[in-house]
C-alpha cells in the first residue's frame, strides 16, 4: 500500500542538520548505502543508519513524496496521481524517515565493548589455557611430593650408587639439579605472570575511570624491586598486584627448598638371604689340646686380661653364650651385621657368697684357720702370716656331689691389712645349657652383638648330629669346672704346671681387679665386691673353654641375612612439607588472582601489546593529554602538568581521554567497581546477551529505485 501526501503538493522539506559520528560509524554508513542509491537519491543526507549496537526502534509509517517534473500538475488529494502509475522507469519514489538515533551515550558506545566476543589482547600468562594448567601442575606437584615422601619413608629411600652422595662426584649433580631446575621454571612462570599483571595495572585503572596520574599514567610497577613493590601496590589499593608480588617472594623459596629436597644417607637395610657354611656343631671335643690343658690355660689368661683391661668378648662369644662358629659373607660387604639361627652353649658360673669361719691359731704364729660349708660341700684352709694378702681357688669336698672335674669350686681371699684380718669366699656351681638361638654377628670382627633364645636345644634341632656325648654319656649335660681334671693316664709335668697356672691366674685376676676398683682392696672386702668380680672372671673363663670343649668341627649349609649400610636417596620431610605448603599457597592465590583480575580487566579491550613506543603513541597521540605533554620531557614537568587531573580510556577507541575533554562522559564510569567478582562476571554475561539480542533487530529499510518492467 502506498500512502499519498495529505496536500496536492508537499512542501519542500527543510534540510536536516548533518549528524556527526565517529569514523567507524561513517565507514559503516558508507557500506550500508549502495552506489546506485548514492547517485539516485537526493536525500541521502536525510537517511542515516543507526550506529552499530544501538537499540533498534520500529519505524513509523513512512510518507512517500513524489518529485515529478514541474510541468505535470499534481492530482487532487482524493485521487491517485497519474505519475504514481506511470510506467516510466525514470520515475523514482522516496520515503522520508525520522532520525531514531538514540541520544543515550551508552547506546553510542562501540558494540565491541560489551558484545564483541573478541576480548582484545591479553598477555599469555593471563590466558586461561596458560594459568589453569599452571595451577593444576602446582597442586599435582604438592600432592606428588607428599605421596613420594610416604613411599620414601616406607621403602627407606631409593637405591643409588656409592658415589652419588659425594659433593665432587658428577652423579651428585644428576640428582640435585633436576629439582632445582623444575623449581626455577615454576618460579620463572609466576614471575612472568606477575610482570604482566604489573604492566597492565595502569590500563586496568584507566578503564575503571577517574584515575589520577600516580595510579595510571605515571605508574610503572615493573621498575620497582620485588621486595618492596607490594608495599607500593598496597598504598595504591592495587591488591592484586600486591598479592602477586608477595607470591613472587614465596616462589623464591622453591629453589633452595628443592636443593634440600633430596639427600643421600647411609641406610641400614637387609640384603637378600645368603647361604654359607656352619663350621661347628655341639659335641664333646676331647682333642689333644683338651688333654694337655692348653685350651684351659689360654682361656684363663684371656679371662684375666679381659677383667683387668676391659677387653671385649672374643668372636662368637657374648656374655654367657658361646655359639657355633660359621662363615661370614665378607665378600658381599665389609661392614654390617649377619643374622642367623644357630645353636649356643650358655655357661652359668653359679657364684654366690658364703660365710667364712675364721679361727686364729693358738700357737701365736699369727696363722688363721678358715672353713666354709655350703650345700654339703665344705673346705678348710690355713693361711700363714708370711705375706699380707693371700688368695686361691680350690675344689671342696662334697658328700654326695659329682666327681671333682664337675664339682663346685671356691674362690677365697684373705688380708692381714686390717685388724682383725678379713676373709672372703665365693662358691661357684658351674652349669651349661643348650639352646637354639637367633644371633647377630658383626661382620667386621665377628663379635656377637645380640643373642636371643628361641627354644631349648634338642635332637631335632639343626646341627645336632654330634650332641649325644654332651646331652648323654659321658657329660649328661654337666659342665667342666676347669679347675680340677681327672687324667685318664699319668699326666706329664707340663700338663700339671698348666693346671696350676690356671688355678693361679683366675683368683689373681679377681684380686687385681679388686685392688683397681674404686673401693680398693679393703673396701672390696667390706662391700662384698669379690663375689661379683669372681663371677665375672669365672664366667668369661667358662665361655672360652666352651668354644673348644663343647663344639666339634662340622660343615653344614647355614642360611643367613646380611644387614649393611647402603647409600639411599631420601626425601627430606621438612623440605617436602614446606615446599608443599608453598606450592599450595601459590596455587590458591594464583587462582584467586586470575579470577579477580579477569573481572578487573573485563572492560579493557587492547588491540595490541602495550609497552612499546608505538603503542604509547597509538593510545595517547591526538588527544588532549598528548597535547598537554607536548614539549615536556622533564620528570617534574610531567608530574606537574598531570597533577590534579583524572583520566579514562574510551572503550570505543581505546584512547586516553582527560577529564573535561569531549567523550570523557562516554568512557567507562567507575560506578560498580566495588562489586564482587561474581557479580561483575554475571553483569558481563548479561551485557553480552543484550548485545546479541539488539544486534539481531531489523534495520530500517532504505528504498532504492523501483524495478523496471524488464526486471520483472
XYZ file of C-alpha atoms in Angstrom:
712
model
C 0.000 0.000 0.000
C 1.317 3.417 -0.944
C 0.378 6.423 1.147
C -0.293 9.722 -0.598
C 0.619 13.133 0.700
C -2.104 14.994 2.572
C -1.925 18.003 0.209
C -1.653 18.342 -3.507
C 1.910 19.393 -3.280
C 4.231 18.593 -0.426
C 6.278 21.499 0.695
C 9.926 21.004 0.260
C 11.406 19.560 3.388
C 13.997 21.611 5.138
C 17.436 20.069 5.163
C 18.258 18.132 8.335
C 21.355 19.165 10.186
C 24.150 16.782 9.484
C 24.788 14.044 12.078
C 28.336 13.528 13.370
C 29.513 10.045 14.257
C 32.872 8.541 14.891
C 34.948 7.499 11.958
C 33.955 3.888 12.440
C 30.270 4.858 12.089
C 30.962 6.805 8.870
C 32.624 3.749 7.392
C 29.667 1.573 8.307
C 27.249 4.195 6.948
C 29.078 4.218 3.654
C 28.776 0.429 3.389
C 25.024 0.452 4.078
C 24.235 2.706 1.046
C 24.720 1.100 -2.306
C 26.481 3.118 -5.004
C 23.295 3.283 -7.041
C 21.341 4.695 -4.131
C 24.005 7.269 -3.527
C 23.744 8.508 -7.074
C 19.966 8.403 -7.490
C 18.700 9.691 -4.163
C 18.962 13.391 -3.496
C 18.027 12.714 0.131
C 20.972 10.581 1.008
C 21.874 13.056 3.748
C 18.396 12.594 5.245
C 18.529 8.813 5.706
C 21.098 7.747 8.255
C 21.694 4.224 9.574
C 21.736 3.519 13.259
C 25.093 3.237 14.960
C 26.252 -0.303 15.419
C 24.926 -1.714 18.668
C 22.181 0.937 19.155
C 18.702 -0.250 20.084
C 16.550 -0.679 17.030
C 13.119 1.038 17.197
C 10.331 0.067 14.758
C 9.964 2.907 12.266
C 6.643 4.792 11.952
C 4.539 4.697 8.848
C 6.589 6.365 6.111
C 5.341 9.244 3.980
C 6.312 8.856 0.356
C 6.983 12.020 -1.565
C 6.813 12.120 -5.343
C 9.015 14.588 -7.121
C 7.646 14.899 -10.722
C 8.705 17.469 -13.260
C 7.251 20.922 -12.698
C 5.111 20.707 -15.894
C 2.966 17.872 -14.584
C 0.117 19.011 -12.291
C -0.496 17.225 -9.036
C -3.564 15.045 -8.602
C -6.344 16.103 -6.315
C -5.962 14.933 -2.786
C -8.656 12.304 -3.167
C -7.289 10.623 -6.266
C -4.005 8.962 -7.003
C -1.517 10.787 -9.055
C -1.128 9.500 -12.557
C 2.576 9.769 -12.123
C 2.450 7.109 -9.481
C 1.054 4.746 -12.080
C 3.288 5.922 -14.857
C 5.455 3.050 -16.150
C 8.278 5.410 -16.804
C 11.411 3.809 -15.486
C 12.886 7.145 -14.534
C 10.147 7.702 -12.012
C 11.562 7.349 -8.505
C 9.727 7.353 -5.183
C 11.371 8.303 -1.909
C 10.378 7.744 1.734
C 11.218 10.131 4.499
C 12.231 8.644 7.934
C 12.712 10.276 11.220
C 16.137 10.192 12.923
C 15.876 7.457 15.525
C 19.434 7.712 16.704
C 19.433 7.167 20.477
C 20.819 10.157 22.244
C 21.827 7.985 25.201
C 25.641 7.947 25.405
C 25.620 4.294 26.328
C 23.967 3.473 23.040
C 26.723 5.247 21.160
C 29.469 3.088 22.694
C 31.030 0.774 20.215
C 29.464 -2.682 20.493
C 32.974 -4.060 20.719
C 32.982 -3.043 24.367
C 30.185 -5.276 25.625
C 29.034 -7.540 22.880
C 32.104 -8.425 20.887
C 33.384 -11.911 21.566
C 36.939 -10.772 20.883
C 38.450 -9.936 24.320
C 41.259 -7.949 22.788
C 44.908 -8.519 23.524
C 45.578 -10.455 26.743
C 49.085 -11.421 27.917
C 49.935 -15.100 27.622
C 50.253 -15.727 31.370
C 46.756 -14.310 31.929
C 45.068 -16.550 29.401
C 43.058 -19.492 30.807
C 44.878 -22.160 28.823
C 48.089 -20.937 30.442
C 47.234 -20.343 34.090
C 44.756 -23.189 34.607
C 47.358 -25.874 33.741
C 49.867 -23.923 35.831
C 47.610 -24.138 38.891
C 46.882 -27.809 38.225
C 50.609 -28.556 37.972
C 51.236 -26.805 41.297
C 48.531 -28.788 43.079
C 49.606 -32.052 41.449
C 53.229 -31.353 42.360
C 52.340 -30.673 46.000
C 50.296 -33.865 46.257
C 53.009 -35.811 44.437
C 55.665 -34.616 46.882
C 53.687 -35.833 49.887
C 52.993 -39.183 48.208
C 56.675 -39.550 47.322
C 57.618 -38.750 50.923
C 55.295 -41.505 52.125
C 56.942 -44.075 49.883
C 60.386 -42.727 50.752
C 59.746 -43.439 54.417
C 58.040 -46.732 53.681
C 60.787 -48.077 51.414
C 63.612 -46.388 53.335
C 64.643 -44.317 50.349
C 65.649 -45.452 46.893
C 68.852 -47.282 45.944
C 71.692 -45.380 44.351
C 75.338 -45.800 43.559
C 78.033 -45.309 46.152
C 79.480 -42.056 44.872
C 76.205 -40.237 44.247
C 76.386 -38.534 47.620
C 79.873 -37.171 47.008
C 79.974 -33.402 46.722
C 82.559 -33.613 43.950
C 81.039 -36.508 42.023
C 79.160 -35.937 38.775
C 76.215 -38.020 39.945
C 75.751 -35.655 42.861
C 74.527 -33.017 40.410
C 72.462 -35.551 38.486
C 70.039 -35.911 41.355
C 70.266 -32.373 42.793
C 69.950 -30.242 39.638
C 66.612 -31.542 38.202
C 64.502 -30.476 41.231
C 66.209 -27.084 41.241
C 65.617 -26.689 37.502
C 61.915 -27.523 37.866
C 61.612 -25.072 40.752
C 63.328 -22.380 38.699
C 60.876 -22.927 35.823
C 57.850 -22.696 38.123
C 59.239 -19.569 39.766
C 60.006 -18.020 36.363
C 56.476 -18.710 35.092
C 54.920 -16.968 38.058
C 57.405 -14.094 37.781
C 56.282 -13.698 34.169
C 52.649 -13.635 35.319
C 53.454 -11.064 37.985
C 55.267 -8.899 35.422
C 52.276 -8.857 33.064
C 49.882 -8.031 35.901
C 52.077 -5.097 36.898
C 52.391 -3.913 33.303
C 48.624 -3.978 32.732
C 47.650 -2.318 36.005
C 47.760 1.309 34.687
C 45.418 0.366 31.817
C 43.105 -1.507 34.183
C 42.922 1.541 36.418
C 42.257 3.814 33.426
C 39.436 1.651 32.105
C 37.775 1.826 35.521
C 37.648 5.576 35.123
C 38.583 8.728 37.069
C 42.136 7.554 37.537
C 44.682 10.030 38.937
C 48.121 10.172 37.269
C 50.033 8.434 40.056
C 47.803 5.365 39.650
C 47.846 5.259 35.859
C 49.930 7.475 33.581
C 52.890 7.830 35.939
C 52.677 4.279 37.346
C 55.263 1.616 36.476
C 55.452 -1.298 38.929
C 57.940 -3.172 36.756
C 60.766 -0.799 37.737
C 60.344 -1.332 41.499
C 62.213 -4.066 43.349
C 60.110 -7.134 44.044
C 60.883 -6.992 47.751
C 59.214 -3.595 48.175
C 56.833 -3.284 45.225
C 53.987 -4.912 47.161
C 54.042 -2.036 49.652
C 53.685 0.485 46.814
C 50.811 -1.522 45.319
C 49.095 -1.776 48.700
C 49.334 2.008 49.177
C 47.636 2.436 45.769
C 44.989 -0.139 46.786
C 46.045 -2.379 43.929
C 45.559 -5.515 45.992
C 46.021 -7.994 43.154
C 49.405 -6.526 42.299
C 50.432 -6.636 45.960
C 49.342 -10.264 46.334
C 51.023 -11.293 43.084
C 54.280 -9.636 44.217
C 54.131 -11.450 47.565
C 53.685 -14.719 45.714
C 56.862 -13.928 43.752
C 58.708 -13.725 47.064
C 57.144 -17.033 48.115
C 58.238 -18.632 44.845
C 61.834 -17.615 45.579
C 61.824 -20.288 48.294
C 61.236 -23.028 45.727
C 64.845 -23.287 44.587
C 66.615 -23.586 47.987
C 63.924 -25.977 49.186
C 64.303 -28.055 46.033
C 68.063 -28.157 46.535
C 67.469 -29.550 50.038
C 64.749 -31.920 48.874
C 66.934 -34.988 48.264
C 69.650 -36.340 50.494
C 71.811 -39.452 50.434
C 72.007 -41.298 53.725
C 73.677 -44.490 54.835
C 70.627 -46.629 55.468
C 70.635 -49.844 57.468
C 68.972 -52.342 55.136
C 68.992 -56.137 54.702
C 70.395 -57.771 51.599
C 68.811 -60.888 50.118
C 69.397 -64.031 52.170
C 72.685 -65.799 51.545
C 73.922 -69.305 52.346
C 77.278 -70.023 53.919
C 78.765 -72.961 55.835
C 78.350 -73.602 59.522
C 81.773 -74.509 60.959
C 80.832 -76.167 64.237
C 78.237 -78.398 65.851
C 77.587 -79.198 69.506
C 79.659 -82.196 70.610
C 82.292 -83.143 73.197
C 85.733 -82.279 71.867
C 88.457 -84.103 73.781
C 91.267 -83.299 71.417
C 94.944 -83.114 72.221
C 94.548 -79.562 73.450
C 91.967 -80.796 75.895
C 94.284 -83.473 77.222
C 97.328 -81.238 77.725
C 95.197 -78.378 79.160
C 96.474 -75.860 76.601
C 92.932 -74.663 75.880
C 92.282 -74.147 79.601
C 95.391 -72.166 80.435
C 94.861 -69.989 77.360
C 91.265 -69.309 78.382
C 92.401 -68.434 81.899
C 94.905 -65.952 80.553
C 92.306 -64.179 78.357
C 89.781 -64.094 81.213
C 92.376 -62.479 83.452
C 93.289 -59.890 80.835
C 89.670 -59.127 79.996
C 88.776 -58.143 83.537
C 91.941 -56.141 84.063
C 91.949 -54.311 80.726
C 88.225 -54.324 79.883
C 88.704 -56.369 76.727
C 85.619 -57.071 74.570
C 84.320 -60.571 74.106
C 86.142 -62.665 71.528
C 84.378 -63.702 68.261
C 81.227 -65.833 68.619
C 81.046 -65.233 72.388
C 78.602 -62.851 74.050
C 78.221 -62.749 77.795
C 77.250 -66.252 78.937
C 76.685 -67.530 75.362
C 79.107 -69.381 73.115
C 77.747 -70.093 69.638
C 78.911 -72.389 66.905
C 81.201 -70.532 64.514
C 80.175 -70.067 60.858
C 81.472 -68.367 57.733
C 80.771 -64.664 57.381
C 79.855 -63.214 53.936
C 82.646 -60.682 53.831
C 82.638 -60.914 50.026
C 79.323 -59.023 49.984
C 80.195 -56.217 52.384
C 82.995 -55.143 54.648
C 80.777 -53.788 57.383
C 77.411 -54.940 58.572
C 75.561 -57.432 60.727
C 74.855 -61.064 59.963
C 71.652 -62.527 61.411
C 71.339 -66.311 61.606
C 69.666 -69.101 63.566
C 72.168 -71.472 65.127
C 72.978 -73.293 68.382
C 74.605 -71.978 71.542
C 76.010 -73.157 74.857
C 75.039 -70.999 77.823
C 77.571 -71.132 80.662
C 76.489 -70.140 84.148
C 79.084 -69.759 86.915
C 76.508 -70.039 89.691
C 78.667 -67.953 92.039
C 77.292 -66.803 95.394
C 78.854 -65.565 98.630
C 79.388 -67.807 101.685
C 80.282 -67.054 105.252
C 83.902 -67.771 106.221
C 84.590 -69.143 109.659
C 87.913 -67.639 110.870
C 89.844 -69.023 113.864
C 93.255 -67.716 114.857
C 95.880 -70.308 115.609
C 96.618 -70.559 119.393
C 100.314 -71.205 118.879
C 100.971 -67.482 118.414
C 102.282 -67.845 114.863
C 99.632 -65.495 113.605
C 98.124 -68.024 111.204
C 94.395 -68.366 110.758
C 92.225 -71.426 110.164
C 89.409 -70.753 107.709
C 86.499 -73.033 106.794
C 83.424 -72.859 104.537
C 80.386 -75.141 104.409
C 77.630 -74.888 101.779
C 75.288 -77.456 100.197
C 77.023 -80.433 101.811
C 80.288 -79.185 100.466
C 82.998 -77.926 102.755
C 86.568 -76.859 102.599
C 89.181 -75.716 105.110
C 92.469 -73.921 104.604
C 95.152 -72.311 106.706
C 96.843 -69.041 105.878
C 100.280 -68.269 107.245
C 101.361 -64.768 108.065
C 104.138 -64.875 105.511
C 102.569 -62.196 103.370
C 99.888 -59.578 103.832
C 97.430 -60.724 101.129
C 96.587 -64.305 100.114
C 94.124 -65.817 97.597
C 93.393 -69.066 95.793
C 90.836 -71.372 94.162
C 90.105 -74.940 95.269
C 87.615 -77.748 94.873
C 85.614 -78.503 98.053
C 84.753 -81.903 99.379
C 81.119 -82.797 98.788
C 79.443 -85.748 100.487
C 77.048 -86.520 97.630
C 78.477 -84.449 94.870
C 79.867 -85.226 91.407
C 83.382 -86.172 90.607
C 85.974 -83.471 91.037
C 86.091 -82.193 87.441
C 82.327 -81.407 87.591
C 82.230 -80.320 91.254
C 81.828 -76.770 92.580
C 84.812 -74.511 93.132
C 85.585 -71.872 95.745
C 87.430 -68.580 95.321
C 88.858 -67.357 98.638
C 90.704 -64.163 99.597
C 92.425 -63.120 102.841
C 94.222 -59.977 104.033
C 96.210 -59.058 107.102
C 95.878 -55.387 106.213
C 93.170 -54.840 108.811
C 92.760 -55.700 112.457
C 91.374 -58.228 112.728
C 92.153 -59.744 109.310
C 89.381 -60.094 106.756
C 88.417 -63.058 104.586
C 86.005 -63.552 101.680
C 84.846 -66.729 99.912
C 82.687 -67.335 96.835
C 81.159 -70.698 95.987
C 80.602 -71.319 92.240
C 78.483 -74.152 90.830
C 79.177 -74.159 87.055
C 76.456 -75.415 84.659
C 75.779 -75.371 80.924
C 72.522 -75.135 78.941
C 71.989 -75.753 75.228
C 69.688 -73.526 73.159
C 68.566 -72.803 69.632
C 69.264 -69.100 69.292
C 68.996 -66.189 66.899
C 72.265 -64.283 66.794
C 73.575 -61.030 65.344
C 77.252 -61.086 64.426
C 79.298 -58.043 63.481
C 80.724 -58.615 60.030
C 83.918 -56.642 60.647
C 85.250 -58.541 63.697
C 82.926 -61.497 64.255
C 81.746 -60.266 67.666
C 78.279 -61.150 68.819
C 76.069 -58.115 69.340
C 72.873 -59.889 70.303
C 71.757 -63.395 71.267
C 68.081 -64.308 71.556
C 66.989 -67.676 72.918
C 64.444 -69.363 70.665
C 63.943 -72.781 72.292
C 65.935 -75.388 74.249
C 68.273 -77.481 72.161
C 67.023 -80.983 71.243
C 67.836 -83.821 68.942
C 65.556 -82.268 66.277
C 67.485 -79.014 66.277
C 69.820 -78.015 63.498
C 73.432 -79.151 63.857
C 72.551 -81.769 66.498
C 74.195 -84.802 64.890
C 77.150 -84.824 67.349
C 75.402 -83.687 70.515
C 74.752 -87.088 72.063
C 78.021 -87.177 74.063
C 77.146 -83.787 75.588
C 73.492 -84.334 76.386
C 74.190 -88.000 77.197
C 77.194 -90.009 78.317
C 79.771 -89.021 79.430
C 78.748 -85.450 80.266
C 74.966 -85.770 80.722
C 74.724 -82.030 80.387
C 77.260 -81.284 83.102
C 79.933 -78.597 82.826
C 83.644 -78.926 83.408
C 84.734 -76.662 86.218
C 88.135 -76.080 84.520
C 89.936 -76.221 87.884
C 90.274 -79.908 88.647
C 90.899 -82.566 85.996
C 90.728 -86.358 86.062
C 93.518 -87.513 83.819
C 93.000 -90.909 82.196
C 96.707 -91.517 82.301
C 99.651 -90.129 84.201
C 99.977 -86.517 83.089
C 103.283 -85.033 82.218
C 104.769 -82.265 84.264
C 103.812 -79.601 81.733
C 100.113 -80.500 81.971
C 100.308 -80.287 85.744
C 102.004 -76.901 85.526
C 99.269 -75.662 83.188
C 96.684 -76.801 85.714
C 98.491 -74.924 88.485
C 98.823 -71.862 86.256
C 95.091 -71.909 85.610
C 94.334 -72.165 89.313
C 96.679 -69.252 89.962
C 95.596 -66.886 87.153
C 91.879 -66.849 87.902
C 91.995 -65.743 91.578
C 94.932 -63.447 90.823
C 92.792 -61.650 88.223
C 89.968 -61.258 90.742
C 92.349 -59.935 93.396
C 93.940 -57.438 90.970
C 90.514 -56.238 89.847
C 89.585 -55.600 93.486
C 92.754 -53.609 94.006
C 91.989 -51.452 90.918
C 88.332 -50.958 91.829
C 87.143 -47.588 93.193
C 86.622 -49.150 96.633
C 90.153 -50.516 96.771
C 91.141 -53.821 98.321
C 89.862 -53.228 101.845
C 86.700 -51.587 100.563
C 86.057 -54.604 98.329
C 86.119 -56.834 101.431
C 83.657 -54.582 103.219
C 81.354 -54.156 100.165
C 81.438 -57.828 99.143
C 82.854 -56.997 95.699
C 84.737 -60.290 95.439
C 81.569 -62.180 94.597
C 80.836 -60.057 91.513
C 84.450 -59.999 90.398
C 84.787 -63.767 90.805
C 81.581 -64.387 88.859
C 82.764 -62.124 86.009
C 86.172 -63.732 85.662
C 84.895 -67.283 86.041
C 82.034 -66.800 83.560
C 84.445 -65.469 80.935
C 86.682 -68.449 81.555
C 83.794 -70.951 81.196
C 82.547 -69.425 77.925
C 86.053 -69.562 76.474
C 86.601 -73.223 77.304
C 83.099 -73.978 75.955
C 84.121 -72.901 72.462
C 86.912 -75.505 72.405
C 85.361 -78.267 74.553
C 81.658 -78.409 73.582
C 81.882 -77.895 69.784
C 83.171 -80.198 67.074
C 84.300 -79.158 63.615
C 81.437 -79.617 61.157
C 80.424 -78.053 57.823
C 76.750 -77.718 57.026
C 74.882 -75.072 54.988
C 73.540 -72.167 57.003
C 71.120 -69.551 55.636
C 71.692 -66.082 56.985
C 70.673 -62.495 56.415
C 73.130 -59.671 55.962
C 72.225 -56.144 57.009
C 74.591 -53.425 55.988
C 74.690 -49.712 55.351
C 73.583 -48.785 51.834
C 73.522 -45.436 50.089
C 69.875 -44.493 49.677
C 68.249 -41.331 48.346
C 65.744 -39.936 50.834
C 63.265 -37.082 50.687
C 63.730 -34.549 53.456
C 60.453 -34.344 55.436
C 60.961 -30.703 56.450
C 61.772 -29.564 52.892
C 58.841 -31.547 51.474
C 56.310 -30.136 53.933
C 57.453 -26.525 53.496
C 57.625 -26.826 49.703
C 54.191 -28.457 49.583
C 52.699 -25.667 51.692
C 54.304 -23.013 49.453
C 53.064 -24.681 46.271
C 49.504 -24.999 47.567
C 49.563 -21.401 48.785
C 50.791 -20.205 45.378
C 48.169 -22.333 43.582
C 45.283 -20.957 45.678
C 46.449 -17.348 45.438
C 47.175 -17.664 41.702
C 43.665 -18.975 41.087
C 42.099 -16.098 43.022
C 44.364 -13.525 41.381
C 43.490 -14.689 37.858
C 39.741 -14.824 38.545
C 39.632 -11.373 40.116
C 41.993 -9.875 37.547
C 39.804 -11.153 34.741
C 36.865 -9.312 36.305
C 39.011 -6.202 36.799
C 40.028 -6.021 33.135
C 36.689 -7.102 31.642
C 36.146 -3.629 30.096
C 39.681 -3.377 28.766
C 39.962 -4.223 25.048
C 43.507 -3.570 23.982
C 44.138 -4.131 20.286
C 47.853 -4.652 20.649
C 50.514 -5.363 23.226
C 51.286 -2.247 25.268
C 54.711 -1.206 26.374
C 56.324 -0.092 23.126
C 56.792 3.462 21.906
C 54.397 2.792 19.033
C 51.792 1.568 21.494
C 52.143 4.689 23.627
C 51.742 6.916 20.570
C 48.718 4.908 19.404
C 46.923 5.255 22.723
C 47.926 8.790 23.668
C 48.520 10.618 20.384
C 45.987 13.111 19.006
C 44.450 13.532 22.445
C 44.300 16.405 24.860
C 46.713 14.516 27.069
C 49.174 14.289 24.191
C 48.903 17.991 23.539
C 49.298 18.643 27.245
C 52.560 16.706 27.361
C 53.911 18.044 24.091
C 57.333 19.532 24.568
C 57.636 18.409 28.182
C 60.217 15.735 28.923
C 61.379 16.549 32.420
C 60.118 14.325 35.183
C 58.926 17.127 37.384
C 57.356 18.948 34.419
C 55.326 15.867 33.521
C 54.218 15.334 37.092
C 53.249 18.980 37.492
C 51.248 19.209 34.288
C 49.347 15.982 35.020
C 48.644 16.744 38.650
C 45.054 17.287 39.806
C 43.696 15.669 36.655
C 41.795 12.457 36.066
C 41.896 10.177 33.080
C 39.926 7.407 31.458
C 40.201 5.110 28.463
C 37.481 5.459 25.861
C 36.361 1.836 25.346
C 35.282 2.638 21.777
C 38.668 3.819 20.563
C 40.974 2.720 23.418
C 42.251 6.296 23.534
C 43.155 8.040 26.774
C 40.742 10.899 27.479
C 41.124 13.554 30.133
C 38.515 14.950 32.450
C 36.739 17.818 30.698
C 37.595 16.501 27.240
C 34.859 15.635 24.752
C 33.938 11.979 25.127
C 35.087 11.737 28.751
C 31.496 11.244 29.876
C 31.084 8.353 27.432
C 34.115 6.493 28.858
C 33.702 3.818 31.463
C 32.344 5.044 34.752
C 33.890 3.840 37.971
C 30.423 3.064 39.338
C 30.037 -0.524 40.488
C 33.741 -1.019 40.848
C 33.345 -2.403 44.344
C 31.103 -5.250 43.264
C 32.200 -8.811 43.829
C 33.925 -10.671 41.065
C 30.968 -12.990 40.598
C 28.545 -10.119 40.215
C 30.898 -8.498 37.729
C 31.137 -11.646 35.650
C 27.343 -12.082 35.694
C 26.898 -8.477 34.562
C 29.367 -9.052 31.753
C 27.378 -12.064 30.538
C 24.116 -10.142 30.717
C 25.551 -7.306 28.605
C 26.720 -9.839 26.034
C 23.256 -11.382 25.744
C 21.693 -7.915 25.419
C 24.044 -7.059 22.575
C 23.212 -10.255 20.686
C 19.539 -9.531 21.051
C 19.878 -5.920 19.890
C 22.152 -6.754 17.005
C 19.567 -9.177 15.613
C 16.907 -6.414 15.318
C 15.915 -5.355 11.773
C 17.344 -2.119 10.456
C 15.115 0.483 8.743
C 14.585 -0.270 5.075
C 16.230 2.187 2.671
C 14.396 2.060 -0.648
C 16.115 2.227 -3.985
C 14.668 2.932 -7.402
C 11.692 0.753 -8.403
C 12.447 -2.127 -10.686
C 11.707 -1.620 -14.388
C 9.470 -3.799 -16.488
C 12.438 -5.618 -17.795
C 13.437 -6.537 -14.238
C 10.009 -8.023 -13.637
